[in-house]
Backbone as CSV, one residue per row, in Angstrom:
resi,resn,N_x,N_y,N_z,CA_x,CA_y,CA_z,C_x,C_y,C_z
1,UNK,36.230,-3.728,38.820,35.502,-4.415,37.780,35.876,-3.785,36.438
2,UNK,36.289,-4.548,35.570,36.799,-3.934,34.102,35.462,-4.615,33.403
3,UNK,35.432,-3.336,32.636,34.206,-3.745,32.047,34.377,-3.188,30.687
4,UNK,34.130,-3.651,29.343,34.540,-3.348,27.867,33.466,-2.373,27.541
5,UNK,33.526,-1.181,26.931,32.625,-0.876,26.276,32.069,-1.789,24.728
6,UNK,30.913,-1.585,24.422,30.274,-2.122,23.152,30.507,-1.461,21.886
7,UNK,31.074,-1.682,21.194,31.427,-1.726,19.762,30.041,-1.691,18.819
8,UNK,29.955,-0.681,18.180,28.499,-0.818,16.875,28.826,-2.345,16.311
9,UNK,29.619,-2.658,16.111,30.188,-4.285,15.445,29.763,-5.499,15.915
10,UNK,29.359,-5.089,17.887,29.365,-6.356,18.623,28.222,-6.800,18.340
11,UNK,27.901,-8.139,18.192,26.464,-8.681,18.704,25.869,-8.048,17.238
12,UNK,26.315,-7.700,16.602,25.860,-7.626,14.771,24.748,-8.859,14.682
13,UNK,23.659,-9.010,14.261,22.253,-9.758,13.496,23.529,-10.278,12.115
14,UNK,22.538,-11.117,11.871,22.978,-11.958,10.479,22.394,-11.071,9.174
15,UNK,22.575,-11.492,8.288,22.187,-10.648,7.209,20.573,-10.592,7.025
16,UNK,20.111,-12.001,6.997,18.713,-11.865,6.649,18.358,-11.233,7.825
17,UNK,18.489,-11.427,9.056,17.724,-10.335,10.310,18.235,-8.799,10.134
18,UNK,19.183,-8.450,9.346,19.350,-7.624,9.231,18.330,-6.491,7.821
19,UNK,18.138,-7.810,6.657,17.036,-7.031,5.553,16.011,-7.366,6.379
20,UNK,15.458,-8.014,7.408,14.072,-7.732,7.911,14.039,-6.519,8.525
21,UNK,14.914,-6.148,9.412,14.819,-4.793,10.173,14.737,-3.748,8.866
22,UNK,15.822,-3.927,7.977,15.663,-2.829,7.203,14.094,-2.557,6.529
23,UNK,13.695,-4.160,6.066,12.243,-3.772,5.427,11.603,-3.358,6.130
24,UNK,11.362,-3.478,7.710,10.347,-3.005,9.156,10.936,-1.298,8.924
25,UNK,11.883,-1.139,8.974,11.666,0.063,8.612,11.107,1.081,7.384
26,UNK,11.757,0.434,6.474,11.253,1.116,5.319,9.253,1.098,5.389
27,UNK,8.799,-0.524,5.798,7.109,-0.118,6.205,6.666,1.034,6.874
28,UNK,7.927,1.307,8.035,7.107,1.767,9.052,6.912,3.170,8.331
29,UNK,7.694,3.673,7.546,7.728,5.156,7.030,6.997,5.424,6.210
30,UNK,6.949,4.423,5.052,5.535,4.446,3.954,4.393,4.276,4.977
31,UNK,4.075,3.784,5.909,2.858,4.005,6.677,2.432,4.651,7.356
32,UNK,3.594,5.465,8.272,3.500,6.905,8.718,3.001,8.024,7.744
33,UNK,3.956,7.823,6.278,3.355,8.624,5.287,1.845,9.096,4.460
34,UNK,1.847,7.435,4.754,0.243,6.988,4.473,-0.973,7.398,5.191
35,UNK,-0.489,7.234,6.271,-1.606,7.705,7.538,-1.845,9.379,7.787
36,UNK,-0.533,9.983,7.633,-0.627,11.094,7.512,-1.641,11.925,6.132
37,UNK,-1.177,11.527,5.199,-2.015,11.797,3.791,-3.300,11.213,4.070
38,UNK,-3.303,9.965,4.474,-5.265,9.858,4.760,-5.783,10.378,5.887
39,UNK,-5.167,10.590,6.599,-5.822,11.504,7.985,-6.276,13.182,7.476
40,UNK,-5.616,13.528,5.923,-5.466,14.903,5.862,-6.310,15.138,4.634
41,UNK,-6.682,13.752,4.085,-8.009,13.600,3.034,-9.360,12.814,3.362
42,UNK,-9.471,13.116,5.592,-10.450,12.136,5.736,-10.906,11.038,5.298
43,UNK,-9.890,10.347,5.092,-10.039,8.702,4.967,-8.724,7.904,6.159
44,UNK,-9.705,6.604,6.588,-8.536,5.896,7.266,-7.653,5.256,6.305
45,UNK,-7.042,4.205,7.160,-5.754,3.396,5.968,-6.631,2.168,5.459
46,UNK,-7.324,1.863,5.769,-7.711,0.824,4.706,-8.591,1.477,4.059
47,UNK,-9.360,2.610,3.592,-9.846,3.232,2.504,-8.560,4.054,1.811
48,UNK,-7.623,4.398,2.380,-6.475,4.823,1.341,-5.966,3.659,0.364
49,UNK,-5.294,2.166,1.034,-5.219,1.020,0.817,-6.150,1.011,-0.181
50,UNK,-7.189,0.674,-0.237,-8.545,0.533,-1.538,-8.096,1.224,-2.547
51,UNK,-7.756,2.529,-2.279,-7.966,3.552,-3.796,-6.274,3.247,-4.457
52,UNK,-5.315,2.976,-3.367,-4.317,1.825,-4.257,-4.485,0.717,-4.729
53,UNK,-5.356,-0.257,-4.050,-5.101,-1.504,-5.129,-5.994,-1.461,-6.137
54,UNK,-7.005,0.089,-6.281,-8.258,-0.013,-7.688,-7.309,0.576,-8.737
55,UNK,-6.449,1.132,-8.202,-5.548,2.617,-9.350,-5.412,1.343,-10.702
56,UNK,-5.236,1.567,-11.468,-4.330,1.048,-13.198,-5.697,-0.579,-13.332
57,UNK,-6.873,-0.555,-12.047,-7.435,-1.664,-12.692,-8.794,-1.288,-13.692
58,UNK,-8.397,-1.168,-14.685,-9.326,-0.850,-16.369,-10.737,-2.061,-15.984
59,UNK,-10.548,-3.184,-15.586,-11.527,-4.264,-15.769,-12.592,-3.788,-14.334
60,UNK,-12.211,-3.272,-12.975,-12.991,-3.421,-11.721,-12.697,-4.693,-11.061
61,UNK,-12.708,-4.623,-10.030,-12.905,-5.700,-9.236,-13.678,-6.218,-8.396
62,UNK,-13.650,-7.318,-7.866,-14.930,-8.065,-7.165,-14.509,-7.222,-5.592
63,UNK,-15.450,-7.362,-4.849,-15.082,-6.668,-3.462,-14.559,-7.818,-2.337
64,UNK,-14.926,-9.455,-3.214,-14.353,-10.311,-2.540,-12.620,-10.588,-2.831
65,UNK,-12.119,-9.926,-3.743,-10.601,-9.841,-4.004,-10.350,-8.773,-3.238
66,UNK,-11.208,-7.606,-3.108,-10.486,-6.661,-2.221,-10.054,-7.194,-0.541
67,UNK,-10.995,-7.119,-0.451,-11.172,-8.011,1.003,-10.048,-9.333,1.022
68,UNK,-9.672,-9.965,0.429,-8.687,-10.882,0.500,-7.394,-9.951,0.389
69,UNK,-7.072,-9.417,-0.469,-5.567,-8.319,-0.718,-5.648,-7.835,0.500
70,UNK,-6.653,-7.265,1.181,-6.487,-6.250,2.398,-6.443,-6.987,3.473
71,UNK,-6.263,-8.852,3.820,-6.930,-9.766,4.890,-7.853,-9.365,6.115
72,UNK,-9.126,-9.257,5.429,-9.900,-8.528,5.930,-11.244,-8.904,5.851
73,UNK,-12.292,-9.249,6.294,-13.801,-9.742,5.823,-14.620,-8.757,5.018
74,UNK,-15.179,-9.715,4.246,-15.677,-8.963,2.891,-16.448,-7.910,3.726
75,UNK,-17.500,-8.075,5.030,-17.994,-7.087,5.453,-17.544,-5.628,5.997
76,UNK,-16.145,-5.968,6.517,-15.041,-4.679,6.549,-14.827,-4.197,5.316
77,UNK,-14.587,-4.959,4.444,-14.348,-4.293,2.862,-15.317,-3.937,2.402
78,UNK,-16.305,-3.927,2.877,-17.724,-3.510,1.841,-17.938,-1.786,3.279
79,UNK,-17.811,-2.053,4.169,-17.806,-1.071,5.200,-17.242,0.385,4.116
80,UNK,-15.447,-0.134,4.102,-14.690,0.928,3.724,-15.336,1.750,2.648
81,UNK,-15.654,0.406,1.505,-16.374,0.949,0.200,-17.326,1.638,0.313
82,UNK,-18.120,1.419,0.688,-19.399,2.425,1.074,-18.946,4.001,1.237
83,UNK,-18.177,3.468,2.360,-17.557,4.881,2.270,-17.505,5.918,1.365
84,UNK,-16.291,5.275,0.938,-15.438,5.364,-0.415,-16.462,5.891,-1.828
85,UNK,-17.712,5.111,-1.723,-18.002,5.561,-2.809,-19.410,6.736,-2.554
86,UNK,-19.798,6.925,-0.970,-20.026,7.937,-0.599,-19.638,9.035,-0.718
87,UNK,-18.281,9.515,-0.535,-17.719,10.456,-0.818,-17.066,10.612,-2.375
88,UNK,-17.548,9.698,-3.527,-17.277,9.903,-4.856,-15.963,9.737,-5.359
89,UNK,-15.322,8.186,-4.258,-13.856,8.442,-5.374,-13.830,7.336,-5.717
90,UNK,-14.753,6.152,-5.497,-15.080,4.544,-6.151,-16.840,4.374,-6.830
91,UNK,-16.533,4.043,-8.019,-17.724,3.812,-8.452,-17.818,2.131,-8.642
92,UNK,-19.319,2.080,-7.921,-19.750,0.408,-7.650,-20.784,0.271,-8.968
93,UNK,-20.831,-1.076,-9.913,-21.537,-1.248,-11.094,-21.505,-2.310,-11.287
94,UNK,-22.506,-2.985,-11.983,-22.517,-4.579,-12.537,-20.923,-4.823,-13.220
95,UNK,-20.547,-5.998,-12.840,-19.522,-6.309,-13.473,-19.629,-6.797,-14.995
96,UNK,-18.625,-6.604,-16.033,-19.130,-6.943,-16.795,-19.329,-7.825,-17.406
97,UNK,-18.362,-9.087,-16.754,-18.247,-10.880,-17.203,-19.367,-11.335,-16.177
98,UNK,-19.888,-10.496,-15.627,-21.130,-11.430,-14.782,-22.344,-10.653,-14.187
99,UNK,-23.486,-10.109,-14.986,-24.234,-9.168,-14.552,-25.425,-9.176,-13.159
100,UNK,-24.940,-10.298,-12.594,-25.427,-10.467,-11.305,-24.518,-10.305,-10.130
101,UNK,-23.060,-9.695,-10.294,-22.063,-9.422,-9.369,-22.404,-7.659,-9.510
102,UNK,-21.423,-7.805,-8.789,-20.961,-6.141,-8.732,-19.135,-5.697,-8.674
103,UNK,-18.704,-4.275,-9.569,-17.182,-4.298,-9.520,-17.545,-3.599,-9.325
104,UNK,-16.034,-2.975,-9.037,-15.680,-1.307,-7.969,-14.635,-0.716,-8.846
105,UNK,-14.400,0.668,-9.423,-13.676,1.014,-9.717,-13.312,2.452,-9.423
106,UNK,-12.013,3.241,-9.578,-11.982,4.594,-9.518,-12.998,5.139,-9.975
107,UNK,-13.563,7.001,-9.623,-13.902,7.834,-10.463,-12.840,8.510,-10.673
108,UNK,-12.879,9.360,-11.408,-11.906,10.422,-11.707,-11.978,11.115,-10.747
109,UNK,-12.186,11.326,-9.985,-11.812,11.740,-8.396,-10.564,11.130,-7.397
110,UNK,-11.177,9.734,-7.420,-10.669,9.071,-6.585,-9.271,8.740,-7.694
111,UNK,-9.101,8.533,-9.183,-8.029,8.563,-9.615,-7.087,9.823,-9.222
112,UNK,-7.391,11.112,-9.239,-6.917,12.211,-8.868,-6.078,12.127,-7.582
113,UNK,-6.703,11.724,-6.647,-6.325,11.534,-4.855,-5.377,10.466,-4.863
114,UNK,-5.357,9.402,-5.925,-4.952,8.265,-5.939,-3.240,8.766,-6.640
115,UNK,-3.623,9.350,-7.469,-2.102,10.427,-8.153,-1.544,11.348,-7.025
116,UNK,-2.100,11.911,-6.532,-1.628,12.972,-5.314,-1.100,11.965,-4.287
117,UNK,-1.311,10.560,-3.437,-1.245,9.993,-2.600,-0.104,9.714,-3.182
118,UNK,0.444,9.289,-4.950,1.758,8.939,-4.987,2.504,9.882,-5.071
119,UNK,2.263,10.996,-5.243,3.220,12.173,-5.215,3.902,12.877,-3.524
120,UNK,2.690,12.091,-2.521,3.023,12.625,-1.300,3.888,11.207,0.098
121,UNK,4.470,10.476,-1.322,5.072,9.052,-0.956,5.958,9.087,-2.089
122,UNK,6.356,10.173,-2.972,7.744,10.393,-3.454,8.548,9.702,-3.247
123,UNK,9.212,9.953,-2.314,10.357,9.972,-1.909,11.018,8.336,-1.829
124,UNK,9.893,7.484,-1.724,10.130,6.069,-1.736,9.973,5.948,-3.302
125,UNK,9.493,6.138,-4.170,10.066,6.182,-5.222,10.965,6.838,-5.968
126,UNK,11.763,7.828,-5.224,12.319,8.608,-5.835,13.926,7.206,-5.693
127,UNK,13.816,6.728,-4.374,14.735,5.684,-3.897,15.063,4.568,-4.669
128,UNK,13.777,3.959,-5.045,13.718,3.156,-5.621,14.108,3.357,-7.465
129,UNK,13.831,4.318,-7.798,14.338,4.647,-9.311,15.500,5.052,-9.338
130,UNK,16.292,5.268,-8.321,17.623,5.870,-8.508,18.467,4.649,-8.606
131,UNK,17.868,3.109,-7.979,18.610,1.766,-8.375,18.745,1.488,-9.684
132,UNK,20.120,0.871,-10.337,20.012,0.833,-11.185,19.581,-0.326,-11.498
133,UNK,18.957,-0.994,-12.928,17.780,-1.400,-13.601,18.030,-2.724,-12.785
134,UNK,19.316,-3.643,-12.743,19.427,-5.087,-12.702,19.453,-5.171,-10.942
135,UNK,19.485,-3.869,-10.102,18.692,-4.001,-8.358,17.986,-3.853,-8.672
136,UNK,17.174,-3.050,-9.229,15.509,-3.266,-9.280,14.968,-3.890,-9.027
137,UNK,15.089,-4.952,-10.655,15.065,-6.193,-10.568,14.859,-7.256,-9.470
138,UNK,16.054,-7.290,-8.998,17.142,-8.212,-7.993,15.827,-8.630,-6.456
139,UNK,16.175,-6.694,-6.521,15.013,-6.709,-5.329,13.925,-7.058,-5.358
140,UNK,13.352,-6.547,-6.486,11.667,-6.744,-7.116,11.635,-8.214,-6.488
141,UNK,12.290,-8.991,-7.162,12.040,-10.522,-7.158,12.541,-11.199,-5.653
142,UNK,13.801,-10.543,-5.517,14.213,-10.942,-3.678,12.736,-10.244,-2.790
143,UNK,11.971,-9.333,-2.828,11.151,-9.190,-1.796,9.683,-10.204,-1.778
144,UNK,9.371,-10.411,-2.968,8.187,-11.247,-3.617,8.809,-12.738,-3.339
């Protein structure tokens, strides 16, 4: 029986199956990273998740946008928050375009943890800034 060995070449994916694997990977490592850093600041991943999508928001947000960004029921999202603002790194307050809601925003705590969480996920930005300006770009808009 003659039998060929396999070539890295053979049976090659097409290109787009090929940027999906690459993006499945690149997730899987920012989330390993992620999990690790919130496992090591007693929080799970969707309270790490939270204190990223509040970071740079000046206005607060409704907890029913959180809960949609995270696809998740507002009652899981109000779960995490509690949390979250149990341990002092989200502050919950009347919103201010509607004083019968409520927004959520960093404290200076949770901004702090929220700076450290990007410093301990470097390395994916260190990747990403080393492209020059017009991949950035390219990608920015090819992944969106």
């Amino acid at each position: 029986m003659d039998i060929t060995p396999e070539t890295p070449w053979d049976s090659t994916p097409d290109i787009s199956a090929r940027i999906i694997a690459a993006i499945s990977r690149v997730s899987s490592v920012l989330r390993a990273g992620m999990w690790e850093f919130a496992t090591a600041e007693h929080l799970n991943p969707t309270q790490a998740e939270i204190l990223q999508l509040l970071s740079d928001r000046t206005e607060g947000v409704r907890l029913s946008w959180l809960a949609a960004q995270l696809s998740v029921s507002a009652a899981s999202a109000s779960d995490s928050v509690t949390a979250l603002v149990s341990k002092g790194l989200v502050r919950k307050a009347r919103a201010p375009d509607d004083g019968r809601a409520s927004a959520l925003w960093l404290t200076d705590q949770g901004k702090e943890l929220v700076t450290r969480m990007g410093s301990a996920l470097g390395c994916a930005d260190d990747a990403a800034a080393a492209l020059e300006a017009q991949v950035q770009g390219q990608l920015l808009v090819g992944l969106f």
